[in-house]
XYZ file of C-alpha atoms in Angstrom:
122
model
C 117.044 115.887 98.240
C 120.171 113.827 97.791
C 121.517 112.406 94.529
C 119.337 109.298 94.325
C 116.251 111.237 95.286
C 116.964 113.940 92.704
C 117.638 111.326 90.029
C 114.342 109.598 90.708
C 112.398 112.852 90.924
C 113.966 113.978 87.646
C 113.050 110.700 85.980
C 109.435 110.909 87.126
C 109.072 114.532 86.062
C 110.667 113.719 82.705
C 108.181 110.888 82.140
C 105.251 113.183 83.033
C 106.517 115.709 80.487
C 107.092 113.023 77.832
C 103.583 111.644 78.269
C 102.163 115.163 77.986
C 104.152 115.836 74.804
C 103.091 112.563 73.179
C 99.518 113.263 74.246
C 99.594 116.667 72.534
C 100.983 115.108 69.353
C 98.321 112.397 69.364
C 95.569 114.952 69.932
C 96.859 116.988 66.989
C 96.630 113.780 64.934
C 93.010 113.232 66.060
C 94.004 110.112 67.971
C 92.036 110.873 71.111
C 91.949 107.395 72.613
C 95.700 106.994 72.396
C 96.137 110.516 73.754
C 94.003 109.567 76.752
C 96.184 106.505 77.320
C 99.215 108.794 77.525
C 97.383 111.035 79.979
C 96.622 108.050 82.196
C 100.229 106.921 82.247
C 101.408 110.485 82.830
C 99.105 110.651 85.830
C 100.701 107.510 87.271
C 104.166 109.035 86.983
C 102.798 112.179 88.621
C 101.324 110.172 91.480
C 104.655 108.532 92.183
C 106.460 111.865 91.916
C 104.181 113.150 94.684
C 104.754 109.980 96.700
C 108.514 110.467 96.433
C 108.162 114.039 97.692
C 106.097 112.849 100.659
C 108.560 110.025 101.348
C 111.450 112.500 101.462
C 109.540 114.963 103.648
C 108.512 112.268 106.127
C 111.962 110.672 106.237
C 114.282 113.671 106.083
C 117.873 112.468 106.098
C 116.798 108.817 106.228
C 117.391 107.222 102.829
C 116.252 103.807 104.064
C 113.011 105.344 105.296
C 112.422 106.942 101.895
C 113.098 103.610 100.206
C 110.783 101.685 102.534
C 107.965 104.240 102.201
C 108.213 104.389 98.407
C 108.404 100.620 97.955
C 105.404 100.135 100.250
C 103.331 102.542 98.141
C 104.665 100.856 95.010
C 103.039 97.649 96.242
C 99.818 99.094 97.693
C 98.702 101.337 94.866
C 99.208 98.954 91.938
C 97.529 96.197 93.963
C 94.353 98.284 93.839
C 94.715 98.698 90.079
C 95.281 94.964 89.665
C 92.072 94.262 91.590
C 90.173 96.750 89.437
C 91.607 95.133 86.294
C 90.573 91.674 87.433
C 87.047 92.877 88.236
C 86.801 94.516 84.815
C 87.896 91.302 83.126
C 85.317 89.285 85.079
C 82.511 91.585 83.964
C 83.823 91.646 80.397
C 84.799 95.322 80.393
C 87.857 95.188 78.154
C 88.236 98.961 78.016
C 88.408 99.341 81.808
C 90.767 96.354 81.992
C 93.031 97.983 79.403
C 93.072 101.292 81.280
C 94.041 99.542 84.519
C 96.693 97.655 82.572
C 98.181 100.943 81.393
C 98.461 102.091 85.006
C 100.124 98.823 85.954
C 102.645 99.138 83.098
C 103.629 102.620 84.231
C 103.875 101.496 87.863
C 106.075 98.578 86.822
C 108.350 101.023 84.997
C 108.485 103.258 88.081
C 109.385 100.280 90.249
C 112.103 99.097 87.901
C 113.639 102.560 87.669
C 113.415 103.153 91.426
C 115.156 99.848 92.179
C 117.820 100.627 89.595
C 118.528 104.109 90.970
C 118.378 102.977 94.604
C 120.355 99.800 93.985
C 117.567 97.651 95.429
C 117.627 93.948 94.622
C 114.448 92.297 93.374
């Protein structure tokens, strides 16, 4: 992995660890719902950490290929969560809508950070 790739991987792994730490603290405080929210967001960061690894493996030595692969997944995966959120809202399931919203927030953070590290406009 080159510098940008290592920076992004480090960020994602750091966010997974932070979510896990906050989750443990919330569980110790008997705040199970909030702890579960942290677990969900931690899972999103973990998903994108895996995607980055796959992007690097499939595009060895091709930074543009890594960028294209990652950005494509960054569109595809949250689009599914957005659809699930919309369906939950239509059926009046506020809890499911909130959970999908948490995933979307984490994905938005991943996208922002990726674009910042990679120097991508937009």
